[in-house]
Amino acid sequence: MPMWTWAGEASRRLRAAGQDELAEGVTALPVLCEAGDAVRVEAVARSALRTARRLVAEAGGAKAEVPGVFGAPTLFFLAHWPLAVRVGALAEGRRALAQVTAAAADEPAPHAHGPLPVSLRETLVRCHANVDARGTTDLRRDLLSARSLAGWERTPAWPAFTLARVNLLIDEDLADRAEAELRRYEHTATGPAVLGAGGVFTLVRALRHQDKHTQALEELDRMEAELALDEANPRRDALRRHIRFERARLLSWLTRLDQCEPREAITTLPTVDEAEAHPSLRPAWVEAVENLVCQGAVRNDWRLGVRVTTWSRYFERVGAPRRGAELALAAARLAAGRGSRWVASCSAQRAERLIGELGRTDEILGDLVEARAMIGAILPISPAAPAEHILEFLRAQTSDEIDPEFQAEQVNSALERIPHDTPLLSALGQVGRTLMLSDAATEPQWRHVRERPGDQRAALSLLETLLHDNDTAGVRNLVSTLAAGALNGGPGDEDGVRTGALRAVLASAPGAAS
């Protein structure tokens, strides 16, 4: 039986045993995980595990091994979901990898205590795919080999392994074989029921990778029609959301091919707040929006750039460099389309840095070359005022005229003329924070502070930028730099200035030197 069937059966048996809280936890956890509610998953799992472990301790003996009620399968099922939601809905890669690897290593044999309903080995495979879908195929193939999965074939976890193998084929550029594998299940009596919604979304992915966008839309239409008749399905909202994101991606591409009206794709497009709340769906949203921008159907402004850059940095932070690089390249292309050279260059640099962590980079390196060509075609910035007066000009702008990307271009242009001007460096830090490019803005600030550690205003501006990024290591480095400057500085007032800068930073960042 598939995992969802196992959960329903286990819940029924738990209720019959008078354990309503555990029964609710068993049915709620996979639904909450699919919905991406990581906070509630953690809370429900912790509470249910506490209850289950108490029951196991109290029951003892044979009663502790009643399958699906007080036994190990239920305990492992409850413990599974906090890591599963991080790797699934939150799309974490290296940030979760050590924990998932350790948990998978501690997992018992699939039938040691009765068939296990879920497996952290499959979560580990997904985690490696989050890190680098195209560059970890050999590693994932070993984890999914017949030798590694011996014994799992007759467990409720097996459909998840089946879909993991199909997704691996897609990442190996064998989408046609992936489709054939899924079609084979369609013609069996229980195939569609076993693979369920996951099978449909995987088929849609396989079709999309073969440029069969119309067929993929037909699969989504069929799934949505079935959901409309299944009003009691607790997964309904999450599945419909996923359908909307996939539909928007498909329709946006057909719009670029002039096979779909832009209005239809825009109507389907989920809100940015929905994408913000569901990290695993953000790449689909960005792809859809970029396609619509290319058709002039969606406005390409600095706010869109901030959103895409923020999400790129999110994937960088959670250890998913391929997705981070792909979104950084999208941010670079969008910025180049707006004529924002600095933003585009910063995004391309981020993409290049992340690509350095990947395997199988031929395709994405080609995308980087394309993005750099677009950046190279941007016309040089025309200074709006002399470098010495550019801040006065920018401050005089009305609220309707303010464009942070224009400000960044002007400030950077002025810094080329006056590289150690403290007010300009402070302005760059401020606009960098607005554009979520504070890490790039720190580079000229660091150069200045290292050369002139006594510049208190510059040190405080750099500190503010580092704190905005939650860069604890950078704050410590700043304190060390200023401390070295104070100790090694020359005699007299200049030494006192350096010491004053250090004291100012320490006062603004308590605990930085601890």
Short mmCIF file of N, CA, C and O in Angstrom, two decimals, residues 263-322:
data_model
loop_
_atom_site.label_atom_id
_atom_site.label_comp_id
_atom_site.label_asym_id
_atom_site.label_seq_id
_atom_site.Cartn_x
_atom_site.Cartn_y
_atom_site.Cartn_z
N ARG A 263 -2.57 37.15 -21.46
CA ARG A 263 -3.56 37.35 -20.40
C ARG A 263 -3.87 36.04 -19.69
O ARG A 263 -4.04 36.01 -18.47
N GLU A 264 -3.92 34.93 -20.44
CA GLU A 264 -4.21 33.64 -19.82
C GLU A 264 -3.11 33.24 -18.85
O GLU A 264 -3.36 32.74 -17.75
N ALA A 265 -1.85 33.46 -19.27
CA ALA A 265 -0.73 33.11 -18.40
C ALA A 265 -0.69 34.00 -17.16
O ALA A 265 -0.41 33.54 -16.05
N ILE A 266 -0.99 35.28 -17.34
CA ILE A 266 -0.97 36.21 -16.20
C ILE A 266 -2.08 35.88 -15.22
O ILE A 266 -1.90 35.94 -13.99
N THR A 267 -3.25 35.52 -15.73
CA THR A 267 -4.37 35.15 -14.86
C THR A 267 -4.02 33.94 -14.00
O THR A 267 -4.42 33.86 -12.83
N THR A 268 -3.27 33.03 -14.55
CA THR A 268 -2.89 31.81 -13.83
C THR A 268 -1.79 32.06 -12.81
O THR A 268 -1.69 31.34 -11.82
N LEU A 269 -0.96 33.06 -13.05
CA LEU A 269 0.24 33.29 -12.24
C LEU A 269 -0.11 33.46 -10.76
O LEU A 269 -0.90 34.32 -10.39
N PRO A 270 0.47 32.63 -9.87
CA PRO A 270 0.22 32.80 -8.43
C PRO A 270 0.78 34.13 -7.95
O PRO A 270 1.63 34.75 -8.60
N THR A 271 0.33 34.57 -6.79
CA THR A 271 0.82 35.83 -6.23
C THR A 271 2.25 35.66 -5.75
O THR A 271 2.71 34.54 -5.45
N VAL A 272 2.96 36.76 -5.67
CA VAL A 272 4.33 36.71 -5.17
C VAL A 272 4.36 36.27 -3.71
O VAL A 272 5.33 35.63 -3.27
N ASP A 273 3.32 36.57 -2.96
CA ASP A 273 3.27 36.14 -1.56
C ASP A 273 3.20 34.61 -1.45
O ASP A 273 3.78 34.02 -0.53
N GLU A 274 2.48 33.98 -2.39
CA GLU A 274 2.44 32.52 -2.39
C GLU A 274 3.82 31.93 -2.66
O GLU A 274 4.23 30.96 -2.02
N ALA A 275 4.53 32.52 -3.61
CA ALA A 275 5.88 32.05 -3.90
C ALA A 275 6.81 32.30 -2.72
O ALA A 275 7.66 31.47 -2.40
N GLU A 276 6.64 33.43 -2.07
CA GLU A 276 7.45 33.74 -0.90
C GLU A 276 7.25 32.71 0.20
O GLU A 276 8.19 32.30 0.89
N ALA A 277 6.02 32.24 0.36
CA ALA A 277 5.69 31.31 1.44
C ALA A 277 6.08 29.86 1.13
O ALA A 277 6.09 29.03 2.04
N HIS A 278 6.42 29.56 -0.13
CA HIS A 278 6.72 28.18 -0.52
C HIS A 278 8.01 28.15 -1.34
O HIS A 278 7.97 28.18 -2.58
N PRO A 279 9.16 28.08 -0.67
CA PRO A 279 10.45 28.16 -1.36
C PRO A 279 10.63 27.17 -2.50
O PRO A 279 11.23 27.51 -3.53
N SER A 280 10.11 25.95 -2.36
CA SER A 280 10.32 24.97 -3.42
C SER A 280 9.62 25.36 -4.72
O SER A 280 9.98 24.86 -5.80
N LEU A 281 8.62 26.25 -4.65
CA LEU A 281 7.88 26.67 -5.84
C LEU A 281 8.40 27.98 -6.45
O LEU A 281 7.94 28.40 -7.50
N ARG A 282 9.36 28.60 -5.78
CA ARG A 282 9.88 29.89 -6.28
C ARG A 282 10.53 29.79 -7.66
O ARG A 282 10.30 30.68 -8.50
N PRO A 283 11.33 28.76 -7.95
CA PRO A 283 11.91 28.69 -9.30
C PRO A 283 10.86 28.68 -10.41
O PRO A 283 11.06 29.30 -11.46
N ALA A 284 9.74 28.00 -10.19
CA ALA A 284 8.67 27.97 -11.21
C ALA A 284 8.10 29.37 -11.40
O ALA A 284 7.83 29.78 -12.54
N TRP A 285 7.92 30.10 -10.31
CA TRP A 285 7.37 31.45 -10.40
C TRP A 285 8.33 32.37 -11.15
O TRP A 285 7.91 33.15 -12.03
N VAL A 286 9.59 32.30 -10.83
CA VAL A 286 10.59 33.16 -11.50
C VAL A 286 10.65 32.85 -12.99
O VAL A 286 10.71 33.76 -13.83
N GLU A 287 10.64 31.56 -13.32
CA GLU A 287 10.68 31.18 -14.73
C GLU A 287 9.46 31.73 -15.47
O GLU A 287 9.58 32.26 -16.59
N ALA A 288 8.29 31.61 -14.85
CA ALA A 288 7.07 32.12 -15.48
C ALA A 288 7.14 33.63 -15.67
O ALA A 288 6.82 34.15 -16.75
N VAL A 289 7.56 34.33 -14.64
CA VAL A 289 7.60 35.79 -14.72
C VAL A 289 8.63 36.25 -15.75
O VAL A 289 8.37 37.19 -16.52
N GLU A 290 9.79 35.61 -15.78
CA GLU A 290 10.80 36.02 -16.77
C GLU A 290 10.28 35.81 -18.19
O GLU A 290 10.52 36.65 -19.07
N ASN A 291 9.59 34.72 -18.42
CA ASN A 291 9.01 34.50 -19.75
C ASN A 291 8.01 35.61 -20.11
O ASN A 291 7.98 36.10 -21.24
N LEU A 292 7.20 36.02 -19.13
CA LEU A 292 6.20 37.06 -19.39
C LEU A 292 6.85 38.43 -19.53
O LEU A 292 6.36 39.27 -20.30
N VAL A 293 7.94 38.67 -18.82
CA VAL A 293 8.68 39.93 -18.99
C VAL A 293 9.20 40.03 -20.42
O VAL A 293 9.16 41.09 -21.05
N CYS A 294 9.70 38.91 -20.95
CA CYS A 294 10.23 38.91 -22.31
C CYS A 294 9.16 39.27 -23.34
O CYS A 294 9.48 39.79 -24.43
N GLN A 295 7.90 39.02 -23.00
CA GLN A 295 6.79 39.35 -23.90
C GLN A 295 6.20 40.72 -23.59
O GLN A 295 5.21 41.12 -24.21
N GLY A 296 6.76 41.41 -22.60
CA GLY A 296 6.24 42.71 -22.21
C GLY A 296 4.93 42.63 -21.45
O GLY A 296 4.21 43.64 -21.32
N ALA A 297 4.60 41.45 -20.94
CA ALA A 297 3.32 41.27 -20.27
C ALA A 297 3.39 41.53 -18.77
O ALA A 297 2.37 41.69 -18.10
N VAL A 298 4.60 41.53 -18.21
CA VAL A 298 4.81 41.81 -16.79
C VAL A 298 5.87 42.90 -16.67
O VAL A 298 6.86 42.89 -17.41
N ARG A 299 5.64 43.81 -15.74
CA ARG A 299 6.56 44.93 -15.57
C ARG A 299 7.87 44.47 -14.95
O ARG A 299 7.88 43.77 -13.94
N ASN A 300 8.96 44.84 -15.57
CA ASN A 300 10.30 44.50 -15.08
C ASN A 300 10.88 45.72 -14.37
O ASN A 300 11.45 46.62 -14.99
N ASP A 301 10.72 45.76 -13.02
CA ASP A 301 11.25 46.90 -12.28
C ASP A 301 12.17 46.42 -11.17
O ASP A 301 12.38 45.22 -10.99
N TRP A 302 12.71 47.36 -10.41
CA TRP A 302 13.69 47.01 -9.39
C TRP A 302 13.09 46.14 -8.28
O TRP A 302 13.80 45.33 -7.68
N ARG A 303 11.79 46.28 -8.04
CA ARG A 303 11.16 45.46 -7.00
C ARG A 303 11.18 43.98 -7.37
O ARG A 303 11.40 43.12 -6.50
N LEU A 304 10.95 43.69 -8.64
CA LEU A 304 11.06 42.31 -9.11
C LEU A 304 12.50 41.82 -8.93
O LEU A 304 12.73 40.69 -8.49
N GLY A 305 13.45 42.68 -9.24
CA GLY A 305 14.85 42.32 -9.07
C GLY A 305 15.19 41.99 -7.63
O GLY A 305 15.91 41.03 -7.35
N VAL A 306 14.67 42.77 -6.69
CA VAL A 306 14.92 42.52 -5.27
C VAL A 306 14.37 41.15 -4.88
O VAL A 306 15.01 40.38 -4.14
N ARG A 307 13.17 40.84 -5.36
CA ARG A 307 12.55 39.57 -5.00
C ARG A 307 13.38 38.40 -5.50
O ARG A 307 13.66 37.44 -4.76
N VAL A 308 13.78 38.45 -6.76
CA VAL A 308 14.54 37.33 -7.33
C VAL A 308 15.91 37.21 -6.66
O VAL A 308 16.38 36.11 -6.37
N THR A 309 16.55 38.35 -6.40
CA THR A 309 17.84 38.32 -5.71
C THR A 309 17.71 37.75 -4.30
O THR A 309 18.54 36.95 -3.85
N THR A 310 16.65 38.12 -3.59
CA THR A 310 16.41 37.60 -2.24
C THR A 310 16.27 36.09 -2.27
O THR A 310 16.84 35.38 -1.43
N TRP A 311 15.53 35.59 -3.25
CA TRP A 311 15.33 34.13 -3.33
C TRP A 311 16.61 33.42 -3.75
O TRP A 311 16.89 32.32 -3.28
N SER A 312 17.39 34.04 -4.62
CA SER A 312 18.68 33.46 -5.00
C SER A 312 19.57 33.32 -3.77
O SER A 312 20.22 32.29 -3.55
N ARG A 313 19.60 34.35 -2.95
CA ARG A 313 20.43 34.31 -1.75
C ARG A 313 19.87 33.31 -0.74
O ARG A 313 20.63 32.73 0.05
N TYR A 314 18.56 33.11 -0.73
CA TYR A 314 17.98 32.09 0.15
C TYR A 314 18.54 30.71 -0.21
O TYR A 314 18.99 29.95 0.66
N PHE A 315 18.52 30.37 -1.50
CA PHE A 315 19.01 29.07 -1.91
C PHE A 315 20.51 28.94 -1.65
O PHE A 315 21.00 27.86 -1.30
N GLU A 316 21.23 30.04 -1.80
CA GLU A 316 22.66 30.02 -1.44
C GLU A 316 22.82 29.72 0.04
O GLU A 316 23.68 28.93 0.45
N ARG A 317 21.99 30.33 0.86
CA ARG A 317 22.10 30.19 2.31
C ARG A 317 21.76 28.77 2.78
O ARG A 317 22.35 28.27 3.73
N VAL A 318 20.78 28.12 2.14
CA VAL A 318 20.38 26.78 2.58
C VAL A 318 21.18 25.69 1.88
O VAL A 318 20.89 24.50 2.04
N GLY A 319 22.20 26.08 1.12
CA GLY A 319 23.06 25.08 0.50
C GLY A 319 22.48 24.43 -0.72
O GLY A 319 22.66 23.23 -0.93
N ALA A 320 21.78 25.19 -1.55
CA ALA A 320 21.24 24.69 -2.82
C ALA A 320 21.83 25.54 -3.95
O ALA A 320 21.14 26.37 -4.55
N PRO A 321 23.13 25.36 -4.24
CA PRO A 321 23.82 26.29 -5.15
C PRO A 321 23.30 26.29 -6.58
O PRO A 321 23.36 27.33 -7.23
N ARG A 322 22.81 25.15 -7.09
CA ARG A 322 22.34 25.19 -8.48
C ARG A 322 21.10 26.08 -8.60
O ARG A 322 21.01 26.91 -9.50
#
